[in-house]
Tab-separated table of N, CA and C in Angstrom:
chain	number	residue	atom	x	y	z
A	1	MET	N	34.790	-135.122	72.488
A	1	MET	CA	34.863	-134.516	71.171
A	1	MET	C	33.448	-134.272	70.667
A	2	SER	N	33.177	-133.076	70.194
A	2	SER	CA	31.832	-132.768	69.704
A	2	SER	C	31.613	-133.384	68.328
A	3	GLU	N	30.368	-133.662	68.037
A	3	GLU	CA	30.006	-134.260	66.756
A	3	GLU	C	29.734	-133.152	65.755
A	4	GLY	N	30.573	-133.022	64.751
A	4	GLY	CA	30.432	-131.973	63.745
A	4	GLY	C	29.759	-132.487	62.495
A	5	ILE	N	29.422	-131.580	61.632
A	5	ILE	CA	28.754	-131.938	60.377
A	5	ILE	C	29.652	-132.838	59.531
A	6	GLY	N	30.973	-132.703	59.665
A	6	GLY	CA	31.893	-133.531	58.909
A	6	GLY	C	31.780	-135.008	59.230
A	7	LYS	N	31.184	-135.357	60.351
A	7	LYS	CA	31.040	-136.757	60.748
A	7	LYS	C	29.702	-137.343	60.320
A	8	LYS	N	28.883	-136.554	59.664
A	8	LYS	CA	27.564	-137.026	59.259
A	8	LYS	C	27.561	-137.304	57.759
A	9	THR	N	26.674	-138.192	57.369
A	9	THR	CA	26.470	-138.426	55.954
A	9	THR	C	25.130	-137.814	55.560
A	10	VAL	N	24.883	-137.777	54.285
A	10	VAL	CA	23.609	-137.252	53.788
A	10	VAL	C	22.450	-137.994	54.420
A	11	ARG	N	22.611	-139.279	54.653
A	11	ARG	CA	21.531	-140.092	55.220
A	11	ARG	C	21.293	-139.825	56.710
A	12	ASP	N	22.252	-139.170	57.378
A	12	ASP	CA	22.131	-138.895	58.812
A	12	ASP	C	21.379	-137.601	59.119
A	13	ILE	N	21.120	-136.799	58.141
A	13	ILE	CA	20.523	-135.480	58.363
A	13	ILE	C	19.054	-135.518	57.966
A	14	ASP	N	18.170	-135.032	58.839
A	14	ASP	CA	16.734	-135.024	58.566
A	14	ASP	C	16.418	-133.908	57.569
A	15	VAL	N	16.105	-134.294	56.341
A	15	VAL	CA	15.834	-133.317	55.284
A	15	VAL	C	14.411	-133.426	54.734
A	16	ALA	N	13.610	-134.297	55.307
A	16	ALA	CA	12.252	-134.502	54.790
A	16	ALA	C	11.509	-133.167	54.722
A	17	GLY	N	11.018	-132.846	53.539
A	17	GLY	CA	10.252	-131.627	53.340
A	17	GLY	C	11.087	-130.369	53.192
A	18	LYS	N	12.404	-130.481	53.330
A	18	LYS	CA	13.269	-129.304	53.202
A	18	LYS	C	13.642	-129.063	51.745
A	19	ARG	N	13.868	-127.789	51.435
A	19	ARG	CA	14.310	-127.397	50.091
A	19	ARG	C	15.835	-127.377	50.112
A	20	VAL	N	16.433	-128.253	49.302
A	20	VAL	CA	17.871	-128.491	49.356
A	20	VAL	C	18.508	-128.215	47.999
A	21	LEU	N	19.624	-127.491	48.028
A	21	LEU	CA	20.430	-127.293	46.828
A	21	LEU	C	21.702	-128.119	46.979
A	22	VAL	N	22.011	-128.933	45.976
A	22	VAL	CA	23.275	-129.654	45.916
A	22	VAL	C	24.092	-129.000	44.819
A	23	ALA	N	25.293	-128.536	45.165
A	23	ALA	CA	26.192	-127.914	44.195
A	23	ALA	C	27.262	-128.913	43.814
A	24	GLY	N	27.405	-129.157	42.518
A	24	GLY	CA	28.425	-130.068	42.022
A	24	GLY	C	27.902	-130.911	40.893
A	25	GLY	N	28.813	-131.468	40.115
A	25	GLY	CA	28.397	-132.253	38.960
A	25	GLY	C	29.047	-133.611	38.864
A	26	GLY	N	29.791	-133.985	39.894
A	26	GLY	CA	30.435	-135.287	39.900
A	26	GLY	C	29.547	-136.355	40.505
A	27	ASP	N	30.113	-137.537	40.638
A	27	ASP	CA	29.347	-138.672	41.125
A	27	ASP	C	28.862	-138.465	42.558
A	28	SER	N	29.678	-137.856	43.411
A	28	SER	CA	29.254	-137.607	44.797
A	28	SER	C	28.053	-136.674	44.850
A	29	ALA	N	28.054	-135.659	44.010
A	29	ALA	CA	26.927	-134.722	43.979
A	29	ALA	C	25.665	-135.418	43.494
A	30	VAL	N	25.790	-136.217	42.461
A	30	VAL	CA	24.631	-136.931	41.915
A	30	VAL	C	24.091	-137.918	42.947
A	31	GLU	N	24.968	-138.698	43.563
A	31	GLU	CA	24.528	-139.663	44.575
A	31	GLU	C	23.882	-138.952	45.762
A	32	SER	N	24.448	-137.835	46.177
A	32	SER	CA	23.884	-137.076	47.299
A	32	SER	C	22.506	-136.529	46.944
A	33	ALA	N	22.373	-135.968	45.760
A	33	ALA	CA	21.082	-135.416	45.330
A	33	ALA	C	20.003	-136.502	45.325
A	34	ILE	N	20.344	-137.670	44.817
A	34	ILE	CA	19.388	-138.787	44.774
A	34	ILE	C	19.030	-139.228	46.191
A	35	ALA	N	20.031	-139.376	47.054
A	35	ALA	CA	19.782	-139.819	48.435
A	35	ALA	C	18.922	-138.811	49.181
A	36	LEU	N	19.180	-137.529	48.988
A	36	LEU	CA	18.386	-136.491	49.641
A	36	LEU	C	16.941	-136.517	49.151
A	37	ALA	N	16.758	-136.676	47.845
A	37	ALA	CA	15.400	-136.764	47.298
A	37	ALA	C	14.689	-138.004	47.833
A	38	ASP	N	15.411	-139.120	47.902
A	38	ASP	CA	14.821	-140.346	48.447
A	38	ASP	C	14.420	-140.185	49.915
A	39	ALA	N	15.122	-139.278	50.628
A	39	ALA	CA	14.825	-139.022	52.039
A	39	ALA	C	13.712	-137.989	52.220
A	40	GLY	N	13.128	-137.532	51.106
A	40	GLY	CA	11.989	-136.631	51.185
A	40	GLY	C	12.290	-135.163	50.981
A	41	ALA	N	13.528	-134.833	50.628
A	41	ALA	CA	13.872	-133.436	50.369
A	41	ALA	C	13.417	-133.027	48.966
A	42	LEU	N	13.193	-131.732	48.800
A	42	LEU	CA	12.901	-131.135	47.498
A	42	LEU	C	14.238	-130.626	46.980
A	43	VAL	N	14.854	-131.371	46.072
A	43	VAL	CA	16.256	-131.163	45.713
A	43	VAL	C	16.420	-130.494	44.352
A	44	THR	N	17.338	-129.516	44.321
A	44	THR	CA	17.810	-128.915	43.077
A	44	THR	C	19.303	-129.189	42.987
A	45	LEU	N	19.763	-129.640	41.827
A	45	LEU	CA	21.177	-129.890	41.576
A	45	LEU	C	21.698	-128.794	40.660
A	46	SER	N	22.675	-128.030	41.134
A	46	SER	CA	23.283	-126.954	40.352
A	46	SER	C	24.709	-127.349	39.992
A	47	TYR	N	25.045	-127.186	38.700
A	47	TYR	CA	26.403	-127.472	38.238
A	47	TYR	C	26.767	-126.484	37.159
A	48	ARG	N	27.993	-126.001	37.205
A	48	ARG	CA	28.429	-124.965	36.268
A	48	ARG	C	28.510	-125.446	34.829
A	49	GLY	N	28.762	-126.736	34.640
A	49	GLY	CA	28.869	-127.279	33.283
A	49	GLY	C	27.509	-127.600	32.685
A	50	ARG	N	27.498	-127.745	31.389
A	50	ARG	CA	26.253	-128.119	30.701
A	50	ARG	C	25.985	-129.614	30.803
A	51	GLU	N	27.036	-130.362	31.136
A	51	GLU	CA	26.920	-131.807	31.330
A	51	GLU	C	27.575	-132.162	32.655
A	52	LEU	N	27.102	-133.230	33.276
A	52	LEU	CA	27.679	-133.680	34.539
A	52	LEU	C	29.085	-134.214	34.303
A	53	SER	N	29.897	-134.234	35.349
A	53	SER	CA	31.300	-134.588	35.251
A	53	SER	C	31.551	-136.027	35.706
A	54	ARG	N	31.560	-136.922	34.787
A	54	ARG	CA	31.924	-138.320	34.997
A	54	ARG	C	31.110	-139.100	36.025
A	55	PRO	N	29.818	-138.903	36.115
A	55	PRO	CA	29.055	-139.748	37.046
A	55	PRO	C	28.901	-141.156	36.462
A	56	LYS	N	28.691	-142.113	37.346
A	56	LYS	CA	28.452	-143.486	36.895
A	56	LYS	C	27.162	-143.525	36.071
A	57	PRO	N	27.132	-144.313	35.012
A	57	PRO	CA	25.939	-144.394	34.164
A	57	PRO	C	24.677	-144.764	34.945
A	58	GLU	N	24.802	-145.659	35.934
A	58	GLU	CA	23.610	-146.046	36.695
A	58	GLU	C	23.102	-144.878	37.550
A	59	ASN	N	24.001	-144.000	37.986
A	59	ASN	CA	23.564	-142.829	38.750
A	59	ASN	C	22.884	-141.800	37.853
A	60	VAL	N	23.374	-141.672	36.631
A	60	VAL	CA	22.711	-140.772	35.677
A	60	VAL	C	21.299	-141.264	35.414
A	61	ALA	N	21.144	-142.563	35.216
A	61	ALA	CA	19.811	-143.128	34.973
A	61	ALA	C	18.894	-142.878	36.169
A	62	ARG	N	19.397	-143.086	37.376
A	62	ARG	CA	18.588	-142.838	38.584
A	62	ARG	C	18.231	-141.362	38.701
A	63	LEU	N	19.192	-140.484	38.391
A	63	LEU	CA	18.945	-139.049	38.469
A	63	LEU	C	17.849	-138.627	37.496
A	64	MET	N	17.892	-139.151	36.295
A	64	MET	CA	16.914	-138.773	35.276
A	64	MET	C	15.500	-139.222	35.633
A	65	HIS	N	15.385	-140.257	36.442
A	65	HIS	CA	14.071	-140.755	36.849
A	65	HIS	C	13.700	-140.325	38.267
A	66	SER	N	14.463	-139.392	38.812
A	66	SER	CA	14.207	-138.922	40.178
A	66	SER	C	13.437	-137.602	40.137
A	67	SER	N	13.113	-137.123	41.316
A	67	SER	CA	12.421	-135.834	41.432
A	67	SER	C	13.395	-134.652	41.483
A	68	VAL	N	14.682	-134.923	41.387
A	68	VAL	CA	15.697	-133.865	41.460
A	68	VAL	C	15.549	-132.921	40.274
A	69	VAL	N	15.501	-131.622	40.572
A	69	VAL	CA	15.451	-130.589	39.529
A	69	VAL	C	16.884	-130.296	39.116
A	70	LYS	N	17.177	-130.405	37.817
A	70	LYS	CA	18.525	-130.184	37.323
A	70	LYS	C	18.665	-128.755	36.809
A	71	ARG	N	19.693	-128.045	37.301
A	71	ARG	CA	19.999	-126.692	36.848
A	71	ARG	C	21.456	-126.687	36.379
A	72	LEU	N	21.672	-127.306	35.207
A	72	LEU	CA	23.012	-127.353	34.640
A	72	LEU	C	23.332	-125.993	34.010
A	73	GLY	N	24.617	-125.661	33.966
A	73	GLY	CA	25.028	-124.367	33.424
A	73	GLY	C	24.745	-123.221	34.386
A	74	THR	N	24.740	-123.509	35.701
A	74	THR	CA	24.496	-122.468	36.694
A	74	THR	C	25.596	-122.483	37.761
A	75	THR	N	25.803	-121.335	38.364
A	75	THR	CA	26.696	-121.218	39.510
A	75	THR	C	25.949	-120.497	40.623
A	76	ILE	N	26.373	-120.733	41.840
A	76	ILE	CA	25.735	-120.066	42.972
A	76	ILE	C	26.266	-118.636	43.059
A	77	ARG	N	25.382	-117.682	42.962
A	77	ARG	CA	25.756	-116.278	43.081
A	77	ARG	C	25.643	-115.808	44.526
A	78	GLU	N	24.568	-116.263	45.208
A	78	GLU	CA	24.341	-115.799	46.577
A	78	GLU	C	23.507	-116.823	47.342
A	79	ILE	N	23.889	-117.057	48.601
A	79	ILE	CA	23.116	-117.906	49.501
A	79	ILE	C	22.536	-116.993	50.574
A	80	ARG	N	21.209	-116.999	50.679
A	80	ARG	CA	20.523	-116.164	51.667
A	80	ARG	C	19.752	-117.072	52.617
A	81	PRO	N	19.194	-116.529	53.698
A	81	PRO	CA	18.524	-117.376	54.699
A	81	PRO	C	17.404	-118.258	54.138
A	82	ASP	N	16.638	-117.769	53.165
A	82	ASP	CA	15.483	-118.527	52.667
A	82	ASP	C	15.526	-118.845	51.182
A	83	ASP	N	16.590	-118.431	50.516
A	83	ASP	CA	16.692	-118.725	49.088
A	83	ASP	C	18.138	-118.660	48.620
A	84	VAL	N	18.330	-119.077	47.374
A	84	VAL	CA	19.645	-119.083	46.735
A	84	VAL	C	19.480	-118.447	45.361
A	85	VAL	N	20.453	-117.633	44.982
A	85	VAL	CA	20.452	-117.022	43.661
A	85	VAL	C	21.449	-117.777	42.791
A	86	LEU	N	20.959	-118.317	41.671
A	86	LEU	CA	21.806	-119.014	40.718
A	86	LEU	C	22.037	-118.115	39.513
A	87	ALA	N	23.288	-118.043	39.065
A	87	ALA	CA	23.624	-117.304	37.850
A	87	ALA	C	23.657	-118.295	36.697
A	88	ARG	N	22.970	-117.928	35.611
A	88	ARG	CA	22.944	-118.781	34.421
A	88	ARG	C	24.029	-118.346	33.437
A	89	GLU	N	24.372	-119.242	32.536
A	89	GLU	CA	25.374	-118.950	31.515
A	89	GLU	C	24.981	-117.775	30.627
A	90	ASP	N	23.683	-117.567	30.445
A	90	ASP	CA	23.219	-116.483	29.570
A	90	ASP	C	23.259	-115.115	30.249
A	91	GLY	N	23.758	-115.069	31.486
A	91	GLY	CA	23.853	-113.810	32.214
A	91	GLY	C	22.670	-113.532	33.117
A	92	GLY	N	21.622	-114.305	32.983
A	92	GLY	CA	20.447	-114.128	33.826
A	92	GLY	C	20.625	-114.777	35.191
A	93	GLU	N	19.652	-114.559	36.042
A	93	GLU	CA	19.669	-115.133	37.380
A	93	GLU	C	18.350	-115.833	37.660
A	94	GLU	N	18.415	-116.771	38.572
A	94	GLU	CA	17.218	-117.483	39.023
A	94	GLU	C	17.290	-117.580	40.534
A	95	THR	N	16.242	-117.182	41.208
A	95	THR	CA	16.175	-117.289	42.662
A	95	THR	C	15.267	-118.457	43.010
A	96	ILE	N	15.782	-119.361	43.838
A	96	ILE	CA	14.984	-120.515	44.248
A	96	ILE	C	14.888	-120.554	45.770
A	97	ALA	N	13.728	-120.930	46.268
A	97	ALA	CA	13.533	-121.102	47.707
A	97	ALA	C	14.458	-122.210	48.186
A	98	ASN	N	15.064	-122.033	49.365
A	98	ASN	CA	16.054	-122.997	49.817
A	98	ASN	C	16.224	-122.960	51.332
A	99	ASP	N	16.435	-124.145	51.916
A	99	ASP	CA	16.688	-124.268	53.347
A	99	ASP	C	18.130	-124.634	53.673
A	100	VAL	N	18.760	-125.437	52.818
A	100	VAL	CA	20.114	-125.923	53.105
A	100	VAL	C	20.859	-126.186	51.796
A	101	VAL	N	22.175	-125.988	51.851
A	101	VAL	CA	23.042	-126.201	50.686
A	101	VAL	C	24.073	-127.275	51.027
A	102	PHE	N	24.242	-128.216	50.113
A	102	PHE	CA	25.313	-129.198	50.204
A	102	PHE	C	26.291	-128.910	49.076
A	103	ALA	N	27.535	-128.574	49.410
A	103	ALA	CA	28.573	-128.322	48.413
A	103	ALA	C	29.357	-129.612	48.209
A	104	MET	N	29.123	-130.251	47.094
A	104	MET	CA	29.766	-131.530	46.772
A	104	MET	C	30.720	-131.278	45.601
A	105	ILE	N	31.751	-130.499	45.876
A	105	ILE	CA	32.656	-130.050	44.818
A	105	ILE	C	34.079	-130.473	45.124
A	106	GLY	N	34.903	-130.519	44.114
A	106	GLY	CA	36.315	-130.825	44.285
A	106	GLY	C	36.592	-132.303	44.285
A	107	ARG	N	37.875	-132.597	44.276
A	107	ARG	CA	38.306	-133.997	44.275
A	107	ARG	C	38.843	-134.396	45.596
């Protein structure tokens, strides 16, 4: 049986120095963003809501003191080979350099 990405955790993937976008606003997204940043990634967290969705208070505290760039009120408009386009609530767009996307959405 081949080893697929579904069998790996955030800690199993070499992300040091990579530009990473984490999509989602729940506890899994917050924990993943923190773990990726701790592993040396340059992390941006994108979430459609203006506030995160029920993360543990200790994870919010860790996130606020981390290097993770928060882009609340955004959705992913386009994923390209070297960047990602985020749509803002005000109708504008933001393009950020990016190497990999982690979609941490849903229940």
